[in-house]
Every structure is written in C-alpha cells, then in structure tokens.
Coordinates of C-alpha atoms and ligand atoms in Angstrom, one line a residue:
M1 CA 47.6 83.1 140.8
A2 CA 50.4 84.1 138.4
N3 CA 53.9 83.0 139.4
P4 CA 55.5 86.2 140.5
N5 CA 58.9 85.1 138.9
E6 CA 57.2 84.3 135.7
A7 CA 58.5 87.4 134.2
V8 CA 62.2 86.6 135.1
A9 CA 62.1 83.0 133.6
P10 CA 64.6 82.5 130.9
N11 CA 62.7 82.2 127.6
N12 CA 65.4 81.5 125.1
D13 CA 68.8 79.8 124.9
F14 CA 71.3 82.5 124.1
F15 CA 73.7 81.4 126.7
G16 CA 73.4 77.9 125.3
D17 CA 74.4 79.4 121.9
V18 CA 77.5 81.1 123.3
C19 CA 78.4 77.8 125.3
Q20 CA 77.9 75.8 121.9
F21 CA 80.5 78.2 120.2
F22 CA 82.7 77.8 123.2
D23 CA 82.6 74.0 123.2
H24 CA 83.3 73.9 119.5
A25 CA 86.5 76.1 120.0
A26 CA 87.5 74.3 123.2
Q27 CA 88.5 71.2 121.1
F28 CA 91.3 73.3 119.5
T29 CA 92.9 74.1 122.9
N30 CA 94.5 71.6 125.3
H31 CA 93.2 72.8 128.7
P32 CA 91.9 70.4 131.3
K33 CA 88.1 69.8 131.2
G34 CA 87.6 71.1 134.7
L35 CA 89.4 74.5 133.8
L36 CA 87.2 74.8 130.6
E37 CA 84.1 74.3 132.7
Q38 CA 85.2 77.1 135.1
I39 CA 86.0 79.4 132.3
K40 CA 82.6 78.8 130.6
A41 CA 80.3 79.1 133.7
C42 CA 78.8 82.2 135.1
N43 CA 80.4 83.0 138.5
S44 CA 77.8 85.1 140.1
V45 CA 74.1 85.7 139.0
Y46 CA 72.2 88.3 140.9
R47 CA 68.5 88.5 140.2
F48 CA 66.6 91.2 142.1
Q49 CA 63.3 93.2 141.9
F50 CA 62.3 96.6 143.5
P51 CA 59.2 98.7 143.4
I52 CA 58.8 102.2 141.8
R53 CA 55.9 104.5 142.1
K54 CA 54.3 105.1 138.6
G55 CA 51.4 107.5 138.8
D56 CA 49.0 106.5 141.5
S57 CA 50.2 103.0 141.7
F58 CA 53.4 100.8 142.2
E59 CA 55.3 98.7 139.7
V60 CA 57.8 96.0 140.3
I61 CA 60.9 96.2 138.3
H62 CA 62.7 93.1 137.5
A63 CA 66.6 93.4 137.0
W64 CA 69.9 91.4 136.9
R65 CA 73.7 91.8 137.2
V66 CA 75.8 88.8 136.0
E67 CA 79.5 88.5 136.7
H68 CA 80.7 85.8 134.4
S69 CA 84.3 85.5 135.2
H70 CA 86.4 86.8 138.2
H71 CA 89.8 85.9 136.4
M72 CA 90.5 89.5 136.4
S73 CA 89.1 92.3 138.4
P74 CA 87.1 94.5 138.1
T75 CA 84.5 92.8 135.9
K76 CA 83.1 95.1 133.1
G77 CA 79.9 95.1 130.9
G78 CA 77.0 97.2 129.9
I79 CA 73.4 97.5 131.2
R80 CA 70.5 96.8 128.8
Y81 CA 67.2 98.5 129.2
S82 CA 64.7 96.3 127.3
E83 CA 61.4 94.5 128.0
M84 CA 62.9 91.5 126.4
V85 CA 65.6 91.2 128.9
N86 CA 65.8 87.9 130.8
E87 CA 68.3 86.0 132.9
D88 CA 69.6 83.8 130.0
E89 CA 70.2 86.9 127.8
V90 CA 72.2 88.7 130.6
M91 CA 74.3 85.6 131.3
A92 CA 75.0 85.1 127.6
L93 CA 76.1 88.8 127.2
A94 CA 78.2 88.5 130.4
A95 CA 80.1 85.5 129.0
L96 CA 80.6 87.3 125.6
M97 CA 82.2 90.2 127.6
T98 CA 84.7 87.9 129.2
Y99 CA 85.9 86.7 125.7
K100 CA 85.6 90.1 124.1
C101 CA 88.0 91.6 126.9
A102 CA 90.4 88.7 126.5
I103 CA 90.6 89.2 122.7
V104 CA 91.4 92.8 122.8
N105 CA 93.7 92.5 125.9
V106 CA 91.5 94.6 128.3
P107 CA 92.3 93.5 131.8
F108 CA 88.6 92.9 132.9
G109 CA 86.6 90.0 133.6
G110 CA 83.1 89.9 131.8
A111 CA 79.8 91.0 133.3
K112 CA 76.4 92.4 132.2
G113 CA 73.3 94.0 133.6
G114 CA 69.7 94.1 132.6
I115 CA 66.7 96.2 133.6
K116 CA 63.4 94.7 132.2
I117 CA 61.6 97.8 131.0
N118 CA 60.8 99.5 127.7
P119 CA 62.4 103.0 128.5
K120 CA 59.8 104.6 126.1
N121 CA 57.1 103.8 128.6
Y122 CA 58.7 105.9 131.3
T123 CA 59.2 109.5 132.0
I124 CA 62.7 110.9 132.4
A125 CA 62.2 111.2 136.1
E126 CA 60.8 107.6 136.4
L127 CA 63.9 106.4 134.4
E128 CA 66.2 108.2 136.9
T129 CA 64.5 106.7 139.7
I130 CA 64.8 103.1 138.3
T131 CA 68.5 103.7 137.4
R132 CA 69.4 105.1 140.8
R133 CA 67.5 102.4 142.7
Y134 CA 69.2 99.7 140.4
T135 CA 72.5 101.2 141.5
V136 CA 71.7 101.1 145.1
E137 CA 70.8 97.5 144.9
L138 CA 74.2 96.7 143.2
I139 CA 75.9 98.6 145.9
K140 CA 74.2 96.8 148.7
K141 CA 75.3 93.5 147.4
N142 CA 78.8 94.7 146.4
F143 CA 78.1 94.3 142.7
I144 CA 79.5 97.6 141.7
G145 CA 82.8 99.6 142.3
P146 CA 85.9 100.8 140.4
G147 CA 87.8 97.6 141.6
I148 CA 84.8 95.3 141.7
D149 CA 82.3 95.5 138.7
V150 CA 82.1 98.6 136.3
P151 CA 79.0 99.0 134.1
A152 CA 78.8 100.8 130.7
P153 CA 75.9 101.6 128.3
D154 CA 74.2 99.0 126.2
Y155 CA 70.9 98.6 124.2
G156 CA 68.6 101.1 125.6
S157 CA 71.0 103.1 127.9
G158 CA 73.5 105.8 127.3
E159 CA 75.5 108.8 128.8
R160 CA 72.5 110.1 130.8
E161 CA 72.0 106.8 132.7
M162 CA 75.7 106.2 133.3
S163 CA 75.8 109.8 135.0
W164 CA 73.0 108.9 137.3
I165 CA 74.8 105.7 138.2
A166 CA 78.1 107.6 138.9
D167 CA 76.3 110.2 141.0
T168 CA 74.5 107.5 143.0
Y169 CA 77.6 105.5 143.6
Y170 CA 79.6 108.7 144.6
T171 CA 76.7 109.8 147.0
M172 CA 76.9 106.5 148.7
N173 CA 80.7 106.4 148.8
P174 CA 81.5 110.0 149.8
G175 CA 85.2 110.7 149.5
Q176 CA 86.2 107.6 147.7
L177 CA 89.0 108.7 145.5
D178 CA 88.3 106.6 142.5
A179 CA 84.5 106.6 142.7
M180 CA 84.1 107.9 139.1
G181 CA 85.7 104.6 138.0
C182 CA 82.6 102.8 139.1
V183 CA 81.1 103.1 135.6
T184 CA 82.1 104.2 132.0
G185 CA 80.4 105.8 129.1
K186 CA 79.7 108.9 131.2
P187 CA 79.3 112.2 129.6
I188 CA 82.7 114.1 129.1
A189 CA 81.5 116.9 131.6
L190 CA 81.2 114.1 134.2
H191 CA 84.6 112.4 134.0
G192 CA 83.9 110.6 130.6
I193 CA 86.4 110.3 127.9
A194 CA 86.4 111.9 124.4
G195 CA 85.5 109.2 121.8
R196 CA 83.6 106.8 123.9
R197 CA 80.2 107.5 122.3
E198 CA 81.3 106.6 118.9
A199 CA 83.9 104.0 120.0
T200 CA 82.0 100.9 119.3
G201 CA 80.8 101.8 115.7
R202 CA 84.3 103.2 114.9
G203 CA 85.7 99.9 116.0
V204 CA 83.2 98.0 113.8
A205 CA 84.4 100.1 110.9
I206 CA 88.0 99.4 111.5
A207 CA 87.2 95.7 111.9
V208 CA 85.6 95.6 108.6
R209 CA 88.3 97.6 106.9
E210 CA 90.8 95.3 108.2
C211 CA 89.0 92.3 107.0
V212 CA 88.6 93.4 103.5
S213 CA 92.2 94.6 103.2
F214 CA 93.4 90.9 102.7
A215 CA 93.3 90.5 98.9
D216 CA 93.4 86.7 99.1
D217 CA 90.4 86.4 101.6
M218 CA 88.5 88.9 99.4
K219 CA 89.3 86.9 96.2
A220 CA 87.9 83.8 97.7
L221 CA 84.6 85.7 98.1
G222 CA 84.8 87.1 94.5
L223 CA 85.5 90.6 96.0
T224 CA 88.2 93.1 95.5
A225 CA 90.3 94.3 98.5
G226 CA 89.5 97.5 100.1
L227 CA 86.3 99.2 101.2
A228 CA 86.0 101.6 98.4
G229 CA 82.6 100.9 96.6
K230 CA 81.7 98.1 99.0
K231 CA 77.8 98.0 99.5
I232 CA 76.7 97.7 103.0
I233 CA 73.5 97.2 104.8
I234 CA 73.1 98.2 108.5
Q235 CA 70.6 96.8 110.9
G236 CA 69.8 99.2 113.8
L237 CA 70.3 102.9 113.6
G238 CA 71.2 103.4 117.3
N239 CA 74.6 104.1 118.7
V240 CA 76.4 101.1 117.2
G241 CA 74.6 101.1 113.9
Y242 CA 74.8 104.8 113.3
H243 CA 78.5 105.1 114.0
S244 CA 79.4 102.0 112.1
A245 CA 77.5 103.6 109.1
K246 CA 79.3 107.0 109.6
Y247 CA 82.8 105.5 109.7
L248 CA 82.3 102.8 107.2
T249 CA 81.1 105.7 104.7
E250 CA 84.2 107.8 105.7
Y251 CA 86.4 104.9 104.8
G252 CA 84.9 104.7 101.3
A253 CA 82.1 102.2 101.6
T254 CA 78.4 103.0 100.4
I255 CA 75.6 102.4 102.7
V256 CA 72.8 100.9 100.5
G257 CA 70.3 99.7 103.1
L258 CA 69.1 100.6 106.6
C259 CA 66.9 98.5 108.7
E260 CA 65.0 99.8 112.0
F261 CA 62.4 98.1 114.1
D262 CA 59.5 99.7 112.1
G263 CA 60.9 98.9 108.5
A264 CA 63.8 99.1 106.2
I265 CA 64.8 101.3 103.2
Y266 CA 67.2 100.6 100.3
N267 CA 68.8 102.3 97.4
P268 CA 71.5 100.4 95.4
D269 CA 73.3 103.7 94.7
G270 CA 73.6 104.8 98.3
L271 CA 71.6 106.4 101.2
Y272 CA 72.9 109.7 102.7
L273 CA 73.1 108.8 106.4
D274 CA 72.7 112.3 107.8
D275 CA 69.6 112.9 105.5
V276 CA 68.0 109.7 106.8
V277 CA 68.9 110.7 110.4
A278 CA 67.3 114.2 109.9
H279 CA 64.3 112.6 108.2
R280 CA 63.8 110.2 111.2
K281 CA 64.1 113.1 113.5
E282 CA 61.4 114.9 111.8
T283 CA 59.0 112.0 111.1
G284 CA 59.9 109.5 113.8
S285 CA 60.7 106.8 111.2
I286 CA 63.1 106.0 108.4
L287 CA 60.3 104.9 106.3
N288 CA 59.0 107.4 103.5
F289 CA 62.5 108.7 102.9
K290 CA 62.7 110.3 99.6
G291 CA 66.3 109.1 98.9
A292 CA 65.2 105.3 99.0
T293 CA 64.3 103.4 95.9
K294 CA 62.5 100.5 97.8
E295 CA 61.2 100.3 101.3
F296 CA 59.9 97.3 103.4
K297 CA 57.3 97.4 106.2
N298 CA 58.7 94.1 107.3
S299 CA 62.3 95.2 108.5
A300 CA 63.7 91.7 108.2
E301 CA 63.3 91.9 104.2
G302 CA 65.8 94.7 104.3
L303 CA 68.6 92.2 105.4
E304 CA 68.0 90.1 102.5
Q305 CA 68.8 92.8 99.8
E306 CA 71.8 92.8 97.5
C307 CA 75.1 94.0 99.1
D308 CA 78.6 92.9 100.0
I309 CA 78.5 93.3 103.7
L310 CA 75.8 93.1 106.3
V311 CA 76.1 94.8 109.7
P312 CA 73.5 93.6 112.2
A313 CA 73.7 96.3 114.9
A314 CA 70.5 95.9 116.9
L315 CA 69.8 92.7 118.8
E316 CA 70.7 89.1 119.0
N317 CA 69.2 86.2 117.0
Q318 CA 68.5 88.3 113.9
L319 CA 70.0 85.9 111.4
T320 CA 68.7 82.4 111.9
E321 CA 68.2 79.2 109.8
A322 CA 64.9 80.7 108.6
N323 CA 66.5 83.7 106.8
I324 CA 70.2 83.1 106.3
G325 CA 69.5 81.4 102.9
R326 CA 68.1 84.5 101.6
V327 CA 71.1 86.9 102.9
K328 CA 73.1 87.9 99.8
A329 CA 75.9 89.6 101.7
K330 CA 79.3 87.8 101.7
I331 CA 80.5 89.3 104.8
I332 CA 78.5 89.7 108.1
A333 CA 80.2 92.1 110.6
E334 CA 78.4 91.5 114.0
G335 CA 78.0 94.9 115.5
A336 CA 75.2 93.5 117.9
N337 CA 76.0 90.8 120.4
G338 CA 74.8 87.3 119.3
P339 CA 73.0 88.4 116.0
T340 CA 73.7 85.2 114.1
S341 CA 72.4 81.8 115.6
P342 CA 75.0 78.9 115.7
Q343 CA 72.9 77.1 112.9
A344 CA 72.8 80.2 110.7
A345 CA 76.5 80.9 111.2
D346 CA 77.2 77.3 110.1
A347 CA 75.1 77.7 107.0
F348 CA 76.8 81.0 106.1
L349 CA 80.3 79.6 106.5
K350 CA 79.5 76.4 104.4
R351 CA 78.6 79.0 101.6
G352 CA 82.1 80.5 102.0
G353 CA 81.1 83.6 103.7
I354 CA 83.1 85.4 106.4
I355 CA 81.6 86.3 109.8
I356 CA 83.5 89.1 111.7
P357 CA 82.4 87.9 115.2
D358 CA 80.7 90.0 117.8
M359 CA 83.2 89.4 120.5
Y360 CA 85.9 91.0 118.4
C361 CA 83.8 93.2 116.0
N362 CA 82.1 95.3 118.7
A363 CA 85.1 95.4 121.2
G364 CA 85.9 99.0 120.3
G365 CA 83.4 100.1 123.2
V366 CA 85.0 98.2 126.0
T367 CA 88.4 99.1 124.8
V368 CA 87.6 102.9 125.0
S369 CA 85.8 102.2 128.4
Y370 CA 89.1 100.7 129.5
F371 CA 90.8 104.1 128.6
E372 CA 88.1 106.0 130.5
W373 CA 88.6 103.8 133.7
L374 CA 92.2 104.4 133.4
K375 CA 91.6 108.1 133.2
N376 CA 89.5 107.9 136.2
L377 CA 91.9 106.2 138.2
S378 CA 94.9 108.5 137.2
H379 CA 92.7 111.6 137.5
V380 CA 94.3 113.3 134.6
A381 CA 93.1 113.6 130.9
F382 CA 95.3 111.9 128.3
G383 CA 97.6 114.3 126.6
R384 CA 97.4 116.9 129.5
M385 CA 100.9 116.3 130.8
D386 CA 102.8 116.0 127.5
R387 CA 100.9 117.9 124.7
R388 CA 102.5 121.1 125.2
Y389 CA 105.9 119.6 125.8
E390 CA 105.7 117.8 122.6
E391 CA 104.6 120.8 120.7
N392 CA 107.5 122.8 122.0
A393 CA 110.1 120.0 121.2
S394 CA 108.6 119.8 117.7
T395 CA 108.7 123.5 117.2
N396 CA 112.4 123.5 118.2
I397 CA 113.1 120.9 115.6
V398 CA 111.2 122.7 112.8
N399 CA 113.0 126.0 113.6
M400 CA 116.3 124.2 113.5
I401 CA 115.5 122.4 110.2
E402 CA 114.5 125.9 108.8
S403 CA 117.6 127.6 109.9
M404 CA 119.8 124.8 108.7
T405 CA 118.2 124.6 105.3
G406 CA 117.4 128.2 104.8
S407 CA 113.9 127.2 103.5
T408 CA 110.6 128.1 105.3
M409 CA 107.7 125.7 105.9
T410 CA 104.1 126.8 105.1
P411 CA 101.9 127.4 108.1
L412 CA 100.0 124.1 107.3
Q413 CA 103.3 122.1 107.2
R414 CA 104.3 123.7 110.4
S415 CA 101.1 123.0 112.3
T416 CA 101.0 119.3 110.9
I417 CA 104.5 118.6 112.2
I418 CA 104.1 120.6 115.6
H419 CA 100.6 119.6 116.5
G420 CA 100.5 117.6 119.8
A421 CA 98.0 114.8 120.4
S422 CA 94.7 115.6 122.0
E423 CA 92.8 113.2 124.2
L424 CA 90.4 112.3 121.3
E425 CA 93.4 111.6 118.9
L426 CA 95.1 109.4 121.6
V427 CA 91.9 107.5 122.3
N428 CA 91.3 106.9 118.5
S429 CA 94.9 105.9 118.0
G430 CA 94.7 103.2 120.9
L431 CA 91.5 102.0 119.6
E432 CA 92.6 101.6 116.0
D433 CA 95.8 99.9 117.1
T434 CA 93.8 97.5 119.4
M435 CA 91.3 96.6 116.6
I436 CA 93.9 96.0 113.9
R437 CA 96.3 94.0 116.1
S438 CA 93.4 91.8 117.4
Y439 CA 92.2 91.1 113.9
H440 CA 95.7 90.0 112.8
E441 CA 95.9 87.8 116.0
I442 CA 92.7 86.1 115.3
R443 CA 93.2 85.7 111.6
E444 CA 96.7 84.2 112.2
I445 CA 95.2 81.6 114.7
K446 CA 92.7 80.5 111.9
M447 CA 95.4 80.4 109.2
R448 CA 97.7 78.4 111.4
N449 CA 95.2 75.6 111.9
P450 CA 93.2 74.7 108.8
K451 CA 90.7 72.7 111.0
I452 CA 89.6 76.0 112.6
D453 CA 86.6 76.9 110.4
S454 CA 86.0 80.5 111.3
L455 CA 87.2 83.7 112.8
R456 CA 84.8 83.1 115.7
T457 CA 86.3 79.9 116.5
A458 CA 89.7 81.5 116.2
A459 CA 88.6 84.3 118.5
F460 CA 87.4 81.9 121.1
V461 CA 90.6 79.8 121.0
S462 CA 92.4 83.1 121.6
S463 CA 90.2 84.1 124.5
I464 CA 90.1 80.7 126.1
D465 CA 93.9 80.5 126.0
K466 CA 94.2 83.9 127.7
V467 CA 91.7 83.3 130.5
A468 CA 93.3 79.9 131.1
V469 CA 96.7 81.5 131.5
S470 CA 95.3 84.0 134.0
Y471 CA 93.8 81.0 136.1
M472 CA 97.2 79.2 135.9
N473 CA 99.0 82.5 137.0
M474 CA 96.7 82.7 140.0
G475 CA 97.9 79.2 140.9
I476 CA 94.4 77.8 140.8
W477 CA 95.3 75.3 138.1
P478 CA 98.8 73.8 137.9
Ligands
NAD1 P1 70.7 101.5 120.9 O1 69.6 101.3 121.8 O2 71.5 102.7 120.8 O3 70.3 101.2 119.4 C1 69.6 100.0 118.9 C2 68.8 100.3 117.6 O4 68.2 99.1 117.1 C3 67.6 101.3 118.0 O5 67.7 102.4 117.1 C4 66.4 100.4 117.8 O6 65.3 101.1 117.4 C5 66.9 99.4 116.8 N1 66.2 98.0 116.7 C6 65.6 97.4 117.7 N2 65.0 96.2 117.2 C7 65.3 96.2 115.9 C8 65.0 95.4 114.9 N3 64.2 94.2 115.1 N4 65.3 95.6 113.6 C9 66.1 96.8 113.3 N5 66.4 97.6 114.4 C10 66.0 97.5 115.6 O7 71.7 100.1 121.3 P2 73.3 100.0 120.9 O8 74.0 100.5 122.0 O9 73.6 100.6 119.5 O10 73.5 98.4 120.9 C11 73.1 97.6 119.7 C12 73.8 96.2 119.9 O11 75.2 96.6 120.0 C13 73.4 95.5 121.1 O12 73.4 94.1 120.8 C14 74.5 95.8 122.0 O13 74.6 94.7 123.1 C15 75.6 95.9 121.2 N6 76.8 96.5 121.8 C16 76.7 97.9 122.2 C17 77.9 98.5 122.6 C18 77.8 100.0 123.0 O14 78.8 100.6 123.3 N7 76.6 100.6 123.0 C19 79.0 97.9 122.7 C20 79.1 96.6 122.2 C21 78.0 96.0 121.8

C-alpha cells in the first residue's frame, strides 16, 4: 500500500540552499552560535490535509503553513497554489520572508503557506471550497489572524483567493474589529489597497533601476549607467513578471525576451509587452507571436539569449550549474524566490556578474502588504484625512504668490502644485522610498567589507543583524 504521506515528503533541498546562504553570511556577523541557530530554524511547521468532494468522489488535499520566525508579530507570507509544493519548499519560502521583512524594515516575522494543487484542474467553486477549508484549518490551530499570521498571494493565487480567506475569517470571528487585517492582497473593494497588485513587479523595476544607477558598478560589468537601452529577458509572465516588464519598460529598458512554461520568444529590437499579452489571451500561449524573431519550444533556452539583465520571475531553481554557464546576462534580478541555486550564484559571481537577491528584489509585495495591513488596522484609507486640507493650503499659497507677483499660473501649473496625494501615490511613494533606501543599505554593507562577496551576503548580514537585535530587545539573549 502506498504511504499516505508520500505526497508530502520533501523532495528537494530549497531550505538547505537558504540555510547555506545564511551560514555563509553569518560568518560576517558576531552573534552567538545559539542565537544564529534560533534565527535560522523554522519555529512552527503545520502540515495538514482535508477532503473535498470532486464530482462523485472525494479527494485529499495536502497543505502547509510554516511560521519561520516569531521575533515579530504577526508573521507574514503568501500562499502558494501548486502541485509542486512540498514541506521543504514552504519552509524555505517562510525563511526568506523573515529575511525579506527585516531588509525592508517591515515589522513582521516570516511565514509561508502552500496548497498542493494545480489550480487549472479545479473549477472556481472547487477552488473556493479548498481555500475556505484551508482557512478554517488555520483558524482552528490559531495560524491566522491580524496579530498572529497574515497570508498574502503567491504563485498560483491572487485577489480572488485572498477575498475568500478574508470572508471566511470574518465569518468565524464576527465583530472582530480588525478582522480584515487577517490577510493582504485583497481586492480594493474588500479592504485592499491601491497599488498592491503591481507592487512586487514595480519594486523589482525600482531595484534594477537603483542597481544600474551606480556608474562604477556598471563600468565593472562593461555597461553604462542607467536603464535606457538596457536589454532585458523576463521569465514568467504572471503577476511579478508582467509588472516587472511593464515598469522596466516605463523606466526606459527594452524587453527583448519573454519565457513562459510552454516556450520562449525573443527579438533583439524589443517585444511590445501589451501585444504579447493580447496574443497570449487570444491563443493561450506566447508562442507564434508575430513580433518575435526567434522562438524556443524549450523555454529554458530563452534564458540563454543575448541581454544585459535577466529577471527570473517564475519559480525557484531555474538557474543552476547546468545552465548558468550559458546565461549571457551580466545582472540577474531575482523577481522569483530562490531562482538561482547556490552553485549557480557562485559561478555567476566569479564571472563578475551582479545578482540582485530575491529577499530584497521582490520585497515590494510585502512592503505594500504592510501598508494594506496598516490601512485595515486604522480603518481609514491613506490620504483621506489630509488630501483636501493639503490642496486648500496649497491653493492659498498659489493665490498669495499670484497676488504678490501679479502673474497668473497656467491651469496645468496650478493643478501640479495644488494636487494632494491619492492613496495610490502615497503607496507608490512609500514603496519607492523603501526599495531605494534598502538597496543603498545593502550595497553599503558590501562596500564596507571587501570580504562580503555579493549583495545577497550583504542582505543576509543586514537581516541577521536586525533579527538578532529583536531577540536581544526581547531579553531572550543578553
Ligand atoms: P503567478 O502565478 O502570477 O505567475 C507565475 C508565472 O510563471 C505564470 O505565468 C506561469 O505560467 C509561469 N511559469 C511557470 N513555470 C514556468 C517556467 N518553468 N518557465 C517560465 N514560466 C513559468 O506567480 P507570481 O505571483 O508572479 O510569483 C512568481 C514568483 O515570484 C514566485 O517565486 C513567488 O514566490 C514570487 N513572489 C511573488 C510575490 C507576489 O506578490 N505575487 C511577491 C514576492 C515574490
């Protein structure tokens, strides 16, 4: 008889990879061994299963929620819907969330969830049943709540799933004032926040823009500073990949390659993103796109084409020892979590390349999730209290300048000065500030210590130090 737990047995070593990066960075800190062990370990791993009815039969769904670190509450992290999900993967992703939150100064511990299904094999009604039952299981074990553990979208899930989670939580906690803070990435109509959907990709684009703005760093790669004209290949045209491509294009870069699960397309002169998306909507695939000069049935070949920057934004373990030697990009911007294996990262760095590490590069999502959580706790949209007040104050100043100088501003000049910030503008401003500051912080750590070989190691040093300080402040370590 087959082992009923076979499907939940870890089948790779992603958590081991994260720990390997951690151990490498830990040597550049001076924290006691026991404290480092505590920071590295996953605090709580909840593995569970439940039945659902599918047609005339029943199916057992395997699921996880891992809370990696309780040095801050609540814990925070997305829920992955994928048939490849396993315990090791969820543990690795939860650990990355702890380090990610620390890097961008978001006051959460790290967590992650996983439901082992391919969403494409289920009806919307079945997905709703699975999501609601998953939420109930978390509630029963106290693994969800605005002050406990706050999920968000990840690979295979989005606003729809988050709204089912919020509704289930509220149904089981009637009258709980802050109930809507139990999950982020909700639709705006259900207490979500403007800018969350695109936040991770926008953050990736800001991270890349910041990285290429340092002329000396670019010179060492044989590149000029700035994004204008930089050629970019993106893997994964989902939430993170699409929005990364969109904002990188807005900042002046050219998308020359796109890789999806069923193949890749390339044009050295550029691919029009919206045309590719329209083509995929019509045909179900990015292949056979007229604007491409080359296409590859083997998607991985798309990663190896000529470009300056490669943005893996699909899944982990995409760049390994097996293919890193053929990757032509000089910068890898990790939109996905864990796309580069430690061996591949080593080889790429030895060649002089720059890796903008996942734990910083894709932190835009959790940053704006933090803003959404704050909005839910304060029960007021950003800008609501002061937008009109600011506009009136600015109008008074403009009127005074006009009367003192005797000149009149154009309507465009007036509205540019008077305009009060909307929620979206405030969110984007907070996101941009966070991504820029964090990049400088990581780069400075690297520059200060020549033995620190990469931005990833520097990012780990930064987060280990911050988590260690939290433990010390709790009085757990002297
Ligand atoms: P998504 O489900 O919206 O999109 C993933 C895309 O990748 C899909 O279009 C899928 O078809 C494609 N894909 C799958 N396998 C592929 C392959 N082998 N080659 C090329 N493309 C492939 O997921 P997402 O939310 O964009 O997440 C992508 C990655 O970003 C994950 O690693 C996730 O953990 C990470 N991430 C997501 C967020 C977020 O806010 N959604 C935040 C931080 C990190």
